[in-house]
GROMACS .gro file of C-alpha atoms in nm:
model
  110
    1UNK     CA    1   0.000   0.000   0.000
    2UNK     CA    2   0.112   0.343  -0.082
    3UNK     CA    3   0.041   0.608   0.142
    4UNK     CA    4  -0.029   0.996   0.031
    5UNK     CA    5  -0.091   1.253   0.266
    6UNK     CA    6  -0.312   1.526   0.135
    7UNK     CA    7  -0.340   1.872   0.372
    8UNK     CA    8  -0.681   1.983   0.283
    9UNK     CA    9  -0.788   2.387   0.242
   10UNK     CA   10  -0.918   2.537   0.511
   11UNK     CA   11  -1.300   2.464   0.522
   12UNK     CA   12  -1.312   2.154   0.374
   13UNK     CA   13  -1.477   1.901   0.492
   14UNK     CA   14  -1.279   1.536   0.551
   15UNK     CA   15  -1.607   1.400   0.416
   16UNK     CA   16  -1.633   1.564   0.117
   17UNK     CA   17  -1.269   1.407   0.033
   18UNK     CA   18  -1.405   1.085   0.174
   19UNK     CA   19  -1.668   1.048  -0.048
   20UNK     CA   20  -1.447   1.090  -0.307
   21UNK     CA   21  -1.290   0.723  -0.302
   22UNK     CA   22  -1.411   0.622  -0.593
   23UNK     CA   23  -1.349   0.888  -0.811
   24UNK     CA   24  -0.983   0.925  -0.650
   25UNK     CA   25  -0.930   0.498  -0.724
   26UNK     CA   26  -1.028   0.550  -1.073
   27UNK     CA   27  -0.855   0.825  -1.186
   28UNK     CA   28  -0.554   0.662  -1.024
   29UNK     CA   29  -0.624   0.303  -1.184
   30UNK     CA   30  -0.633   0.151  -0.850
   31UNK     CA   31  -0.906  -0.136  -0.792
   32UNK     CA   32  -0.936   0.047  -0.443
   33UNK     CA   33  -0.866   0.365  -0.245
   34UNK     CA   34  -0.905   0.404   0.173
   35UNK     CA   35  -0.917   0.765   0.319
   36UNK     CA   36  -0.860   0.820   0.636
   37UNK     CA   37  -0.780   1.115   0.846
   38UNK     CA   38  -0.421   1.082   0.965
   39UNK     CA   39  -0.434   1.130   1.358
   40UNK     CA   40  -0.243   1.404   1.483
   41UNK     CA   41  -0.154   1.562   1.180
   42UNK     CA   42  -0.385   1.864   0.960
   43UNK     CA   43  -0.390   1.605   0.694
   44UNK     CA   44  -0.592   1.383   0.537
   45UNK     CA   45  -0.444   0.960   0.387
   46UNK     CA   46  -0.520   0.831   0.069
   47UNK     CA   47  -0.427   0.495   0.100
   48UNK     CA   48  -0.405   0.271  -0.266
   49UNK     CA   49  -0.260  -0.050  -0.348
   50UNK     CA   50   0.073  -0.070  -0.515
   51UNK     CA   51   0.078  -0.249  -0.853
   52UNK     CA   52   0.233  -0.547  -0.745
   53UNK     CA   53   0.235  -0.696  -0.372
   54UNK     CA   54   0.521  -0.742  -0.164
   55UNK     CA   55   0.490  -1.083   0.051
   56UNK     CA   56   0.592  -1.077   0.412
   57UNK     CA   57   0.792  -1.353   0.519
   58UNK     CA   58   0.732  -1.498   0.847
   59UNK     CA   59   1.121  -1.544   0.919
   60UNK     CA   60   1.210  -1.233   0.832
   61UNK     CA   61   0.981  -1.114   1.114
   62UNK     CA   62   1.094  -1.323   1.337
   63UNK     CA   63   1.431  -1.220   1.276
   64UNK     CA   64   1.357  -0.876   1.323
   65UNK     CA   65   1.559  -0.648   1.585
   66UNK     CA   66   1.130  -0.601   1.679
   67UNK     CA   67   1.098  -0.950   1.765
   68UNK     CA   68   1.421  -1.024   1.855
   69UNK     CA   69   1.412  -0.744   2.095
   70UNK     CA   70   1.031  -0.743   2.189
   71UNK     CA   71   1.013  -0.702   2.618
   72UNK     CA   72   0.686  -0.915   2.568
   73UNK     CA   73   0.505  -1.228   2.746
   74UNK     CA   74   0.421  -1.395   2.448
   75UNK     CA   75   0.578  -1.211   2.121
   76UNK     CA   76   0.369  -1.267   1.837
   77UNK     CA   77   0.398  -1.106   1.448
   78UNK     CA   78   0.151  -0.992   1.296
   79UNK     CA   79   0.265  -0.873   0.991
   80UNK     CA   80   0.418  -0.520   0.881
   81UNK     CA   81   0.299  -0.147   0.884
   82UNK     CA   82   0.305   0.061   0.545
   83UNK     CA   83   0.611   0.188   0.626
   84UNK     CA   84   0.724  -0.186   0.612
   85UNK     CA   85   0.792  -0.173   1.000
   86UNK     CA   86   0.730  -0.545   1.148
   87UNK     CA   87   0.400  -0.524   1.369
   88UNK     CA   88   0.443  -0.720   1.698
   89UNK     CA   89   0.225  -0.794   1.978
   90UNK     CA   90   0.185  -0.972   2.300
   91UNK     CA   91  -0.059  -1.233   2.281
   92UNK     CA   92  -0.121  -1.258   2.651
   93UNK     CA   93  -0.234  -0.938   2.651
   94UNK     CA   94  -0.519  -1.034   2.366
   95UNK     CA   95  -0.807  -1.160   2.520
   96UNK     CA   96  -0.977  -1.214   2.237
   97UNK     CA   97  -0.847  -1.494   1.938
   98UNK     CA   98  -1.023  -1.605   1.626
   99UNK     CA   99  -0.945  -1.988   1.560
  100UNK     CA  100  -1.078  -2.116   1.234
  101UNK     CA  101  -1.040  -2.440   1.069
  102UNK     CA  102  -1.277  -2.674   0.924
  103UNK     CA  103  -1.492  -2.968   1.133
  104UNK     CA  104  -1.259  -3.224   1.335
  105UNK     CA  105  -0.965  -3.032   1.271
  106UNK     CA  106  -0.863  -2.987   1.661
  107UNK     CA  107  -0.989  -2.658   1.739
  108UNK     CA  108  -1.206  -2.753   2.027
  109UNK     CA  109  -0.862  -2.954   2.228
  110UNK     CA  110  -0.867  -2.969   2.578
   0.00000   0.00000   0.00000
């Protein structure tokens, strides 16, 4: 995903911009555009996909001075940020886990 930042004129409303996905995906040639207001900033993201997609390797996560380094309970990786940044989490600290898999698989072990 490639992120641009957009600092709208005074008086306009993020709305109005965000309504304007469509139009903004198609004039780029993008199958999709998100648009966002970027948090702490005057500015609003246009978020589109990049022609081709990069594929995030689990070891090189793993591997990662993030990981490697993470003060955590139970280090997990999640992926990476737009910025490419790995994204790391503690799991003990996620009360909440989706477990999918298809009947008799082992989901339900005790």
């Amino acid at each position: 995903i490639t992120l641009y930042k957009l600092e709208p004129q005074a008086g306009t409303k993020s709305a109005r911009v965000v309504g304007l996905a469509d139009d903004i995906a198609r004039s780029m040639s993008a199958l999709s555009a998100r648009i966002s207001i970027v948090r702490g900033q005057n500015a609003i993201g246009i978020e589109l996909p990049n022609k081709e997609r990069e594929i995030v390797v689990l070891r090189d996560l793993l591997e990662s001075p993030e990981y490697q380094n993470a003060n955590l309970n139970l280090p997990i990786a999640l992926g990476k940020e737009i910025s490419g940044k790995p994204i790391i989490v503690d799991l003990a600290k996620m009360p909440h886990l989706l477990v999918a898999g298809t009947t008799g698989s082992g989901k339900s072990v005790t």
